[in-house]
Short mmCIF file of C-alpha atoms in Angstrom, two decimals:
data_model
loop_
_atom_site.label_atom_id
_atom_site.label_comp_id
_atom_site.label_asym_id
_atom_site.label_seq_id
_atom_site.Cartn_x
_atom_site.Cartn_y
_atom_site.Cartn_z
CA MET A 213 133.44 11.21 136.52
CA HIS A 214 135.31 14.51 136.52
CA ALA A 215 137.87 14.79 139.33
CA PHE A 216 135.98 17.85 140.62
CA ASP A 217 132.72 15.91 140.95
CA ASP A 218 134.64 13.09 142.59
CA ALA A 219 136.06 15.53 145.15
CA LEU A 220 132.56 16.88 145.85
CA THR A 221 130.92 13.50 146.38
CA LEU A 222 129.01 13.60 149.66
CA THR A 223 127.02 10.69 151.07
CA PRO A 224 124.12 11.64 153.36
CA THR A 225 124.47 10.04 156.78
CA ASP A 226 121.42 11.61 158.43
CA GLN A 227 118.95 14.46 157.88
CA HIS A 228 121.54 17.26 157.96
CA THR A 229 124.87 15.42 157.76
CA ALA A 230 126.87 13.99 154.88
CA SER A 231 130.27 12.36 154.71
CA GLY A 232 133.01 13.02 152.19
CA ARG A 233 136.74 12.54 151.82
CA THR A 234 139.70 14.44 150.46
CA THR A 235 141.05 13.39 147.08
CA ALA A 236 144.66 13.37 145.93
CA ALA A 237 143.71 15.33 142.81
CA TYR A 238 142.96 18.50 144.81
CA ALA A 239 145.73 18.28 147.39
CA ASN A 240 147.39 21.57 148.27
CA MET A 241 150.66 22.23 150.12
CA VAL A 242 148.85 21.45 153.41
CA GLY A 243 145.39 19.84 153.22
CA PRO A 244 143.08 20.20 150.22
CA PHE A 245 142.70 23.22 147.91
CA GLY A 246 140.45 25.69 149.75
CA GLY A 247 138.31 26.24 146.65
CA THR A 248 137.30 22.58 146.70
CA THR A 249 136.45 22.85 150.39
CA ALA A 250 134.29 25.90 149.72
CA ALA A 251 132.55 24.00 146.91
CA ILE A 252 131.95 21.03 149.22
CA TYR A 253 130.03 23.25 151.65
CA LEU A 254 127.93 24.56 148.78
CA ARG A 255 127.33 21.06 147.45
CA ALA A 256 126.14 19.94 150.90
CA VAL A 257 123.46 22.64 150.69
CA GLU A 258 122.64 22.00 147.03
CA GLN A 259 121.92 18.32 147.58
CA HIS A 260 119.97 18.86 150.83
CA PRO A 261 116.27 18.09 150.28
CA GLU A 262 115.16 21.29 152.06
CA ARG A 263 117.10 23.58 149.75
CA VAL A 264 115.14 26.52 148.28
CA GLY A 265 116.54 28.75 145.53
CA ASP A 266 120.00 29.34 144.11
CA PRO A 267 123.13 30.34 146.01
CA LEU A 268 123.63 34.07 146.53
CA ALA A 269 126.32 34.31 149.20
CA LEU A 270 128.75 31.88 150.80
CA THR A 271 131.25 32.51 153.59
CA VAL A 272 133.79 29.84 154.47
CA ASN A 273 136.03 29.97 157.53
CA PHE A 274 139.13 27.81 157.37
CA ALA A 275 139.60 26.96 161.03
CA ALA A 276 142.29 24.30 160.63
CA PRO A 277 143.93 22.23 157.88
CA ILE A 278 141.73 19.32 156.79
CA ARG A 279 143.61 16.06 157.26
CA ASP A 280 143.74 13.62 154.34
CA GLY A 281 140.81 11.23 154.62
CA GLU A 282 137.19 11.37 155.65
CA PHE A 283 135.23 14.32 156.95
CA SER A 284 131.64 15.07 157.88
CA VAL A 285 129.62 18.13 156.81
CA LEU A 286 126.69 19.31 158.91
CA ALA A 287 124.38 21.59 156.88
CA GLN A 288 121.51 23.18 158.79
CA PRO A 289 118.78 25.35 157.26
CA VAL A 290 118.36 27.86 160.10
CA ARG A 291 115.78 30.12 158.47
CA THR A 292 113.62 29.83 155.38
CA ASN A 293 111.84 33.01 154.26
CA ARG A 294 109.58 33.68 151.31
CA THR A 295 112.42 34.56 148.93
CA ASN A 296 115.59 33.43 150.70
CA GLN A 297 117.06 30.78 152.95
CA HIS A 298 119.94 30.88 155.46
CA TRP A 299 122.25 27.96 156.20
CA THR A 300 125.03 27.29 158.67
CA LEU A 301 127.56 24.53 158.10
CA THR A 302 130.33 22.80 160.03
CA LEU A 303 133.03 20.48 158.71
CA THR A 304 134.38 18.04 161.27
CA GLN A 305 136.95 15.25 161.41
CA GLY A 306 136.27 13.15 164.48
CA ASP A 307 135.77 15.65 167.30
CA ASP A 308 137.73 18.41 165.57
CA VAL A 309 136.04 21.32 163.81
CA ALA A 310 138.09 21.97 160.67
CA GLY A 311 135.87 24.76 159.37
CA THR A 312 132.54 26.49 159.32
CA ALA A 313 130.48 28.17 156.64
CA SER A 314 127.27 30.07 156.06
CA ALA A 315 125.23 30.25 152.88
CA VAL A 316 122.37 32.39 151.70
CA LEU A 317 120.14 31.07 148.93
CA GLY A 318 117.38 32.92 147.21
CA ARG A 319 114.98 33.19 144.36
CA ARG A 320 115.96 35.98 141.98
CA ARG A 321 113.23 38.26 140.62
CA ASP A 322 112.97 40.34 137.50
CA THR A 323 114.36 43.77 138.42
CA TRP A 324 116.36 46.61 136.95
CA GLN A 325 119.89 45.44 136.32
CA ASP A 326 123.28 46.89 135.58
CA THR A 327 126.91 45.87 135.81
CA GLU A 328 128.87 48.84 137.06
CA ALA A 329 132.27 47.16 137.41
CA VAL A 330 134.36 47.13 134.26
CA MET A 331 135.81 43.91 132.89
CA PRO A 332 139.57 44.19 132.33
CA ARG A 333 140.55 44.46 128.68
CA VAL A 334 142.85 41.53 128.07
CA PRO A 335 143.94 39.24 125.23
CA ASP A 336 141.71 36.28 124.39
CA PRO A 337 142.63 33.09 126.29
CA GLU A 338 143.65 31.47 123.00
CA ASP A 339 146.38 34.09 122.75
CA VAL A 340 147.81 33.52 126.23
CA PRO A 341 149.96 30.47 127.05
CA PRO A 342 148.80 28.16 129.85
CA ILE A 343 151.05 27.67 132.88
CA ALA A 344 153.33 24.71 132.45
CA ALA A 345 154.37 23.94 136.02
CA ALA A 346 152.06 22.87 138.85
CA PRO A 347 153.95 23.20 142.15
CA VAL A 348 150.93 21.76 144.01
CA PRO A 349 148.64 18.93 142.80
CA TRP A 350 145.32 20.86 142.61
CA LEU A 351 146.75 23.20 139.96
CA THR A 352 146.84 20.31 137.48
CA ASN A 353 143.02 20.41 137.47
CA TYR A 354 142.93 23.93 136.09
CA ASP A 355 143.90 25.48 132.79
CA MET A 356 145.36 28.81 133.94
CA ARG A 357 146.57 31.51 131.57
CA PHE A 358 148.05 34.52 133.33
CA VAL A 359 147.50 37.87 131.67
CA ASP A 360 149.05 39.81 134.55
CA GLY A 361 150.78 39.03 137.83
CA PRO A 362 151.78 35.36 137.39
CA MET A 363 153.05 33.48 140.43
CA PRO A 364 156.58 34.65 141.18
CA MET A 365 159.37 32.14 141.23
CA PRO A 366 161.77 32.11 144.19
CA GLY A 367 164.27 34.92 143.64
CA ASP A 368 161.90 37.05 141.56
CA ARG A 369 161.72 40.74 142.33
CA PRO A 370 158.78 42.02 144.37
CA SER A 371 155.93 43.42 142.29
CA GLU A 372 154.71 46.95 142.92
CA THR A 373 151.09 45.84 142.80
CA SER A 374 149.21 42.79 144.06
CA ARG A 375 147.09 42.58 140.91
CA THR A 376 146.79 39.20 139.21
CA THR A 377 144.55 38.59 136.21
CA LEU A 378 144.17 35.19 134.57
CA TRP A 379 141.92 33.10 132.40
CA VAL A 380 140.93 29.93 134.22
CA ARG A 381 138.81 26.86 133.54
CA ASP A 382 138.64 23.27 134.67
CA SER A 383 141.07 20.84 133.05
CA PRO A 384 139.74 18.67 131.57
CA THR A 385 136.91 21.06 130.77
CA ARG A 386 133.67 20.81 132.72
CA PRO A 387 130.51 22.96 132.35
CA LEU A 388 130.58 25.75 134.90
CA ASP A 389 128.15 25.42 137.81
CA PHE A 390 127.78 27.23 141.13
CA ALA A 391 130.15 24.82 142.87
CA SER A 392 132.95 25.10 140.33
CA LEU A 393 132.54 28.89 140.20
CA VAL A 394 132.94 29.01 143.98
CA ALA A 395 136.09 26.88 143.72
CA MET A 396 137.53 29.19 141.05
CA CYS A 397 137.02 32.11 143.46
CA ASP A 398 139.95 30.66 145.40
CA CYS A 399 142.19 30.10 142.36
CA PHE A 400 144.60 32.91 143.23
CA TYR A 401 147.90 32.24 144.96
CA PRO A 402 148.37 34.46 148.05
CA ARG A 403 148.88 38.16 147.24
CA PRO A 404 151.91 38.49 149.56
CA PHE A 405 153.81 36.18 147.18
CA LEU A 406 153.58 38.83 144.48
CA ARG A 407 154.40 41.82 146.66
CA LEU A 408 157.34 40.06 148.34
CA GLY A 409 158.63 38.24 145.27
CA GLY A 410 158.62 34.64 146.42
CA TRP A 411 156.77 31.95 148.28
CA LEU A 412 155.96 32.11 151.95
CA ALA A 413 153.76 30.34 154.44
CA ALA A 414 150.28 31.72 153.71
CA GLY A 415 146.68 30.56 153.57
CA THR A 416 143.09 31.72 153.43
CA VAL A 417 141.50 32.30 156.83
CA SER A 418 138.03 33.39 155.69
CA MET A 419 136.50 33.69 152.23
CA THR A 420 133.22 35.17 151.04
CA VAL A 421 131.68 34.70 147.60
CA TYR A 422 128.78 36.70 146.19
CA LEU A 423 127.29 34.76 143.31
CA HIS A 424 125.93 37.18 140.76
CA ALA A 425 125.40 34.60 138.01
CA THR A 426 122.03 32.98 137.44
CA ALA A 427 121.78 29.32 136.46
CA GLU A 428 121.02 30.51 132.90
CA GLU A 429 124.17 32.63 132.81
CA LEU A 430 126.25 29.70 134.03
CA SER A 431 124.70 27.52 131.37
CA ALA A 432 125.56 30.09 128.70
CA GLN A 433 129.14 30.13 129.99
CA GLY A 434 129.46 26.37 129.42
CA SER A 435 133.06 25.29 129.83
CA ASP A 436 134.56 28.48 128.42
CA HIS A 437 137.39 30.31 130.18
CA VAL A 438 136.57 32.61 133.10
CA LEU A 439 138.53 35.84 133.61
CA ALA A 440 139.60 36.14 137.22
CA THR A 441 141.24 39.26 138.63
CA ALA A 442 142.36 39.91 142.22
CA SER A 443 144.23 42.43 144.33
CA ALA A 444 144.76 43.34 147.98
CA SER A 445 144.10 46.54 149.91
CA ARG A 446 146.29 46.19 152.97
CA PHE A 447 148.98 43.87 154.33
CA ALA A 448 149.85 44.16 158.02
CA GLY A 449 150.47 42.11 161.15
CA GLY A 450 150.53 38.82 159.27
CA TYR A 451 147.19 39.30 157.52
CA ALA A 452 146.05 40.72 154.18
CA ASP A 453 142.75 41.02 152.40
CA GLN A 454 142.05 40.04 148.80
CA THR A 455 139.20 41.22 146.61
CA ALA A 456 138.44 39.63 143.25
CA SER A 457 136.00 39.44 140.36
CA LEU A 458 135.23 36.55 138.01
CA TRP A 459 133.90 37.36 134.56
CA GLY A 460 132.45 35.32 131.74
CA ARG A 461 134.18 35.92 128.43
CA GLY A 462 131.15 37.79 127.13
CA GLY A 463 131.25 40.33 129.97
CA THR A 464 128.92 38.75 132.54
CA LEU A 465 130.12 39.43 136.07
CA LEU A 466 129.73 35.92 137.50
CA ALA A 467 130.99 36.46 141.05
CA THR A 468 132.76 38.88 143.35
CA THR A 469 134.79 37.38 146.15
CA HIS A 470 136.81 38.48 149.14
CA GLN A 471 139.27 36.83 151.49
CA LEU A 472 141.31 37.38 154.58
CA VAL A 473 144.71 35.72 154.15
CA TYR A 474 147.30 34.80 156.76
CA PHE A 475 150.97 35.14 155.85
CA ASN A 476 154.29 34.63 157.59
CA ASP A 477 157.14 36.46 155.91
CA ARG A 478 159.72 34.74 158.10
CA ARG A 479 158.98 31.44 156.36
CA ARG A 480 159.99 32.24 152.80
CA SER A 481 161.49 30.40 149.90
CA MET B 58 126.44 55.89 178.94
CA HIS B 59 126.71 56.48 175.19
CA ALA B 60 123.65 55.26 173.26
CA PHE B 61 125.92 52.91 171.30
CA ASP B 62 127.18 51.22 174.47
CA ASP B 63 123.62 51.05 175.71
CA ALA B 64 122.56 49.27 172.50
CA LEU B 65 125.45 46.80 172.88
CA THR B 66 124.72 45.88 176.49
CA LEU B 67 124.61 42.09 176.76
CA THR B 68 123.96 40.19 179.98
CA PRO B 69 125.45 36.68 180.15
CA THR B 70 122.78 34.06 180.79
CA ASP B 71 124.99 30.96 180.60
CA GLN B 72 128.46 29.94 179.39
CA HIS B 73 127.92 30.86 175.74
CA THR B 74 124.68 32.86 175.78
CA ALA B 75 123.89 36.48 176.56
CA SER B 76 120.68 38.47 176.39
CA GLY B 77 120.22 41.94 174.93
CA ARG B 78 117.43 44.15 173.64
CA THR B 79 116.86 46.58 170.82
CA THR B 80 116.97 50.28 171.67
CA ALA B 81 114.86 53.05 170.17
CA ALA B 82 118.01 55.10 169.45
CA TYR B 83 119.17 52.66 166.73
CA ALA B 84 115.81 51.82 165.17
CA ASN B 85 115.80 51.54 161.39
CA MET B 86 112.86 51.48 158.96
CA VAL B 87 112.25 47.84 159.94
CA GLY B 88 114.04 46.47 163.01
CA PRO B 89 117.35 47.87 164.30
CA PHE B 90 120.22 49.36 162.25
CA GLY B 91 122.21 46.42 160.88
CA GLY B 92 125.49 47.98 161.93
CA THR B 93 124.41 47.82 165.55
CA THR B 94 123.41 44.18 165.11
CA ALA B 95 126.82 43.38 163.62
CA ALA B 96 128.49 45.14 166.57
CA ILE B 97 126.36 43.16 169.01
CA TYR B 98 127.70 39.88 167.60
CA LEU B 99 131.22 41.18 167.95
CA ARG B 100 130.57 42.40 171.48
CA ALA B 101 129.26 38.95 172.44
CA VAL B 102 132.64 37.53 171.41
CA GLU B 103 134.65 40.36 172.98
CA GLN B 104 133.10 39.90 176.39
CA HIS B 105 133.26 36.08 176.31
CA PRO B 106 135.84 34.80 178.83
CA GLU B 107 137.36 32.39 176.28
CA ARG B 108 138.19 35.13 173.78
CA VAL B 109 141.76 35.12 172.42
CA GLY B 110 143.16 37.96 170.29
CA ASP B 111 141.60 40.83 168.39
CA PRO B 112 138.91 40.62 165.71
CA LEU B 113 140.14 40.05 162.16
CA ALA B 114 137.01 39.06 160.23
CA LEU B 115 133.29 39.11 160.89
CA THR B 116 130.46 37.87 158.70
CA VAL B 117 126.87 38.63 159.66
CA ASN B 118 123.84 37.07 157.96
CA PHE B 119 120.59 38.96 158.39
CA ALA B 120 118.09 36.12 158.27
CA ALA B 121 115.00 38.06 159.37
CA PRO B 122 114.11 41.46 160.84
CA ILE B 123 114.79 41.62 164.58
CA ARG B 124 111.59 42.46 166.44
CA ASP B 125 111.67 45.30 168.96
CA GLY B 126 112.48 43.87 172.36
CA GLU B 127 114.71 41.17 173.79
CA PHE B 128 116.97 38.77 171.95
CA SER B 129 119.53 36.14 172.84
CA VAL B 130 123.01 35.75 171.35
CA LEU B 131 124.73 32.37 171.37
CA ALA B 132 128.51 32.74 170.85
CA GLN B 133 130.48 29.52 170.49
CA PRO B 134 134.26 29.28 170.17
CA VAL B 135 134.47 26.36 167.74
CA ARG B 136 138.24 26.27 167.28
CA THR B 137 141.15 27.90 169.08
CA ASN B 138 144.53 27.66 167.37
CA ARG B 139 147.91 29.03 168.34
CA THR B 140 147.40 32.40 166.64
CA ASN B 141 143.70 32.56 165.82
CA GLN B 142 140.25 31.60 167.04
CA HIS B 143 137.01 30.84 165.16
CA TRP B 144 133.53 31.63 166.47
CA THR B 145 130.00 30.95 165.30
CA LEU B 146 127.06 32.97 166.58
CA THR B 147 123.27 32.84 166.44
CA LEU B 148 120.78 35.55 167.39
CA THR B 149 117.37 34.25 168.42
CA GLN B 150 114.06 35.67 169.58
CA GLY B 151 112.06 32.90 171.19
CA ASP B 152 112.31 29.97 168.78
CA ASP B 153 113.08 32.15 165.76
CA VAL B 154 116.58 32.52 164.36
CA ALA B 155 116.90 36.18 163.36
CA GLY B 156 120.51 35.94 162.23
CA THR B 157 123.83 34.16 162.32
CA ALA B 158 127.43 35.29 162.30
CA SER B 159 130.98 34.02 162.29
CA ALA B 160 134.05 35.73 163.63
CA VAL B 161 137.78 35.13 163.33
CA LEU B 162 140.05 36.56 165.99
CA GLY B 163 143.81 36.49 165.99
CA ARG B 164 147.04 37.75 167.39
CA ARG B 165 148.83 39.98 164.91
CA ARG B 166 152.58 39.59 164.46
CA ASP B 167 155.28 41.95 163.31
CA THR B 168 155.52 41.50 159.52
CA TRP B 169 156.15 43.46 156.38
CA GLN B 170 153.29 45.86 155.83
CA ASP B 171 151.89 48.03 153.08
CA THR B 172 148.64 49.72 152.21
CA GLU B 173 148.08 49.30 148.50
CA ALA B 174 144.60 50.84 148.28
CA VAL B 175 144.56 54.60 147.84
CA MET B 176 142.57 56.82 150.17
CA PRO B 177 140.23 59.13 148.24
CA ARG B 178 141.38 62.75 148.16
CA VAL B 179 138.55 64.71 149.71
CA PRO B 180 137.99 67.95 151.64
CA ASP B 181 138.52 67.88 155.40
CA PRO B 182 135.39 67.00 157.40
CA GLU B 183 135.40 70.52 158.87
CA ASP B 184 134.81 71.84 155.34
CA VAL B 185 131.86 69.56 154.58
CA PRO B 186 128.39 70.24 156.05
CA PRO B 187 126.78 67.46 158.12
CA ILE B 188 123.48 66.01 156.97
CA ALA B 189 120.53 67.83 158.50
CA ALA B 190 117.69 65.33 158.09
CA ALA B 191 117.50 61.85 159.65
CA PRO B 192 114.73 59.90 157.91
CA VAL B 193 115.34 56.95 160.26
CA PRO B 194 116.20 57.15 164.00
CA TRP B 195 119.65 55.49 163.95
CA LEU B 196 121.03 58.23 161.70
CA THR B 197 120.72 60.73 164.57
CA ASN B 198 123.56 58.83 166.29
CA TYR B 199 126.01 59.64 163.52
CA ASP B 200 127.63 62.79 162.27
CA MET B 201 127.68 62.19 158.51
CA ARG B 202 129.24 64.55 156.00
CA PHE B 203 128.81 63.46 152.41
CA VAL B 204 131.64 64.27 150.04
CA ASP B 205 130.10 62.35 147.16
CA GLY B 206 126.89 60.44 146.47
CA PRO B 207 124.57 61.69 149.22
CA MET B 208 121.26 59.88 149.74
CA PRO B 209 118.92 60.85 146.92
CA MET B 210 115.61 62.45 147.76
CA PRO B 211 112.43 61.07 146.15
CA GLY B 212 112.25 62.49 142.63
CA ASP B 213 116.02 62.91 142.26
CA ARG B 214 117.60 61.79 139.03
CA PRO B 215 119.42 58.45 138.98
CA SER B 216 123.17 58.70 139.47
CA GLU B 217 125.52 57.19 136.90
CA THR B 218 127.65 55.61 139.60
CA SER B 219 126.94 53.90 142.90
CA ARG B 220 129.86 55.61 144.64
CA THR B 221 129.23 57.27 147.98
CA THR B 222 131.99 58.83 150.07
CA LEU B 223 131.37 60.41 153.45
CA TRP B 224 133.01 61.39 156.71
CA VAL B 225 131.32 59.64 159.59
CA ARG B 226 131.67 59.50 163.37
CA ASP B 227 129.48 58.80 166.36
CA SER B 228 127.29 61.67 167.58
CA PRO B 229 127.89 62.50 170.35
CA THR B 230 131.52 61.56 169.75
CA ARG B 231 132.85 58.31 171.17
CA PRO B 232 136.37 56.85 170.88
CA LEU B 233 136.48 54.37 168.00
CA ASP B 234 136.71 50.70 168.94
CA PHE B 235 136.30 47.46 167.01
CA ALA B 236 132.55 47.36 167.68
CA SER B 237 131.86 50.92 166.53
CA LEU B 238 134.09 50.43 163.48
CA VAL B 239 132.05 47.35 162.55
CA ALA B 240 128.84 49.35 162.93
CA MET B 241 130.18 52.12 160.69
CA CYS B 242 130.86 49.50 158.01
CA ASP B 243 127.08 49.42 157.55
CA CYS B 244 126.61 53.21 157.50
CA PHE B 245 125.83 53.35 153.77
CA TYR B 246 122.28 53.56 152.49
CA PRO B 247 121.56 50.89 149.81
CA ARG B 248 123.40 51.48 146.53
CA PRO B 249 120.24 50.92 144.41
CA PHE B 250 118.83 54.16 145.90
CA LEU B 251 121.59 56.11 144.18
CA ARG B 252 121.43 54.32 140.85
CA LEU B 253 117.63 54.49 140.68
CA GLY B 254 117.25 57.97 142.17
CA GLY B 255 114.93 57.34 145.10
CA TRP B 256 114.08 55.09 147.98
CA LEU B 257 112.99 51.50 147.59
CA ALA B 258 112.56 48.44 149.74
CA ALA B 259 116.11 47.22 150.34
CA GLY B 260 118.25 45.69 153.06
CA THR B 261 121.50 43.93 153.80
CA VAL B 262 121.34 40.13 153.47
CA SER B 263 124.95 39.30 154.37
CA MET B 264 127.85 41.50 155.42
CA THR B 265 131.54 40.77 155.90
CA VAL B 266 134.07 43.03 157.62
CA TYR B 267 137.83 42.61 157.50
CA LEU B 268 139.33 44.57 160.37
CA HIS B 269 142.74 45.85 159.35
CA ALA B 270 143.15 48.23 162.29
CA THR B 271 145.07 47.23 165.38
CA ALA B 272 143.91 48.32 168.83
CA GLU B 273 146.73 50.90 168.77
CA GLU B 274 145.54 52.32 165.45
CA LEU B 275 142.00 52.59 166.78
CA SER B 276 143.31 54.34 169.85
CA ALA B 277 145.22 56.83 167.68
CA GLN B 278 142.02 57.46 165.72
CA GLY B 279 140.21 58.50 168.91
CA SER B 280 136.85 60.03 168.08
CA ASP B 281 138.00 61.67 164.86
CA HIS B 282 136.01 61.36 161.63
CA VAL B 283 136.35 58.19 159.54
CA LEU B 284 136.28 58.39 155.74
CA ALA B 285 133.91 55.75 154.36
CA THR B 286 133.59 55.02 150.64
CA ALA B 287 131.38 52.41 148.96
CA SER B 288 130.27 51.25 145.53
CA ALA B 289 128.59 48.27 143.87
CA SER B 290 129.75 45.95 141.09
CA ARG B 291 126.50 44.41 139.83
CA PHE B 292 122.77 44.81 140.34
CA ALA B 293 120.51 42.01 139.06
CA GLY B 294 117.59 39.82 140.02
CA GLY B 295 116.80 41.81 143.14
CA TYR B 296 120.31 41.63 144.61
CA ALA B 297 123.41 43.81 144.50
CA ASP B 298 126.82 43.70 146.11
CA GLN B 299 128.56 46.56 147.87
CA THR B 300 132.26 46.93 148.59
CA ALA B 301 133.62 49.62 150.88
CA SER B 302 136.67 50.93 152.69
CA LEU B 303 136.92 52.88 155.95
CA TRP B 304 139.93 55.12 156.46
CA GLY B 305 141.32 57.07 159.38
CA ARG B 306 141.94 60.72 158.60
CA GLY B 307 145.69 60.15 158.64
CA GLY B 308 145.52 57.48 155.92
CA THR B 309 145.21 54.27 157.96
CA LEU B 310 142.99 51.73 156.21
CA LEU B 311 140.88 50.66 159.19
CA ALA B 312 138.53 48.15 157.53
CA THR B 313 137.36 46.81 154.21
CA THR B 314 133.80 45.54 154.07
CA HIS B 315 131.45 43.84 151.65
CA GLN B 316 127.72 43.20 151.51
CA LEU B 317 125.04 41.48 149.56
CA VAL B 318 121.96 43.69 149.45
CA TYR B 319 118.37 42.79 148.58
CA PHE B 320 116.30 45.36 146.68
CA ASN B 321 112.80 45.54 145.26
CA ASP B 322 112.42 48.22 142.61
CA ARG B 323 108.64 47.79 142.50
CA ARG B 324 108.36 49.26 145.98
CA ARG B 325 109.70 52.74 145.40
CA SER B 326 109.06 56.18 146.80
#
């Protein structure tokens, strides 16, 4: 079993509740990699017997660090319409709420379509070296090849822009699905690192993913590299936003995703 | 009392629940203007006695049209940390869930700051004519001055881009606050109108607002015009995203906001 599927293993405990546990493979500096947590919420919906349609939107609120060990996910379908379905979710450890989420699923229809955003022109992933170091465990599960804005090392000079662009895929490879796409939406290190030239205490507070890809488009993507590009609009008062796009190599816009990030520039290294 | 404050009037009914009602002033084609609904969720948190800090992020899921009349808002503080607080909210009419929301509040700290996004260079609002027609009631409560991408009229040619930029403020004027800023984040007509050159059945499914402005910045803004600019990345399968920024005239990035929008191009006019 792929480490990602292992991390997403949820055992139903009653109609709307399932239990899971953190895995060492996706450990972050504090608690698990947020992308895995986001994927766990989605998986709880995907495996729920009342699920209708494919995921369209997911918002995850990181209320507190998840402690190593077991957790419970409550997934409630609060409204099912003709073409879409709304879910609310809560992740608890004992009596503590560690996070909440909401998901919108829907059936896509055949309509006019167009991709207006423009995929960055970058070298092929085969022509970009993968990162060698993994300062936190979860990074070892990804093949990351930075085209622009790699993670600064302590002592690096601040960058003038918060733009990072990289090729990313699971390592070892794994066919892309909605859950792994959602996880990849959180593959970026915090934008303040780049603008301040170093590492600081920082973490995602809230994250939203809009899934543009259909199941067929994901299937066509297979386990090929995904181009992920992110930047921020404003940093102030200990918070910054991040907006990002994930593209299939062939030019399919798979997802757009947005975050609010906490940072503390007094805790730097 | 300003019509906006009237629309946001919520009467506590128990510890976490308040009742409100739709108002004719903010009626949309079907149900109330979504911006008002988003502001109502925020107001439910703002007036809750357990509230800590200012709003940082708000996600609103529009699960069903709100019927004209009364509704109930349940606002639950699910986690209060040292510097932030997480809320989940549900809007019901009788036994029906019409929508859900989540909010993150926090205390901002004094950190490094920078605005990396660039405010569009546009004429002053005094040099742009306000829209004359209001095809839906809620529009009469806003002074809107389109710099780019005005709402197409039936029979107009499709636009090559989904970009709309406008000056917007309450009409009659009202000092900007977090709630009215949130409402303005939904001031854009659906992007498919512009790309398809006409009106079609469309509506917001999920909306996220990141509030960059501090209370002091809102106070400095007063009741001056806000510059709002929006565009979409991808349209497909009956859904499109929208990403937008709201700026104070002096160059303060007040909010960034994102939506997933439903559209049906077989129901056009």
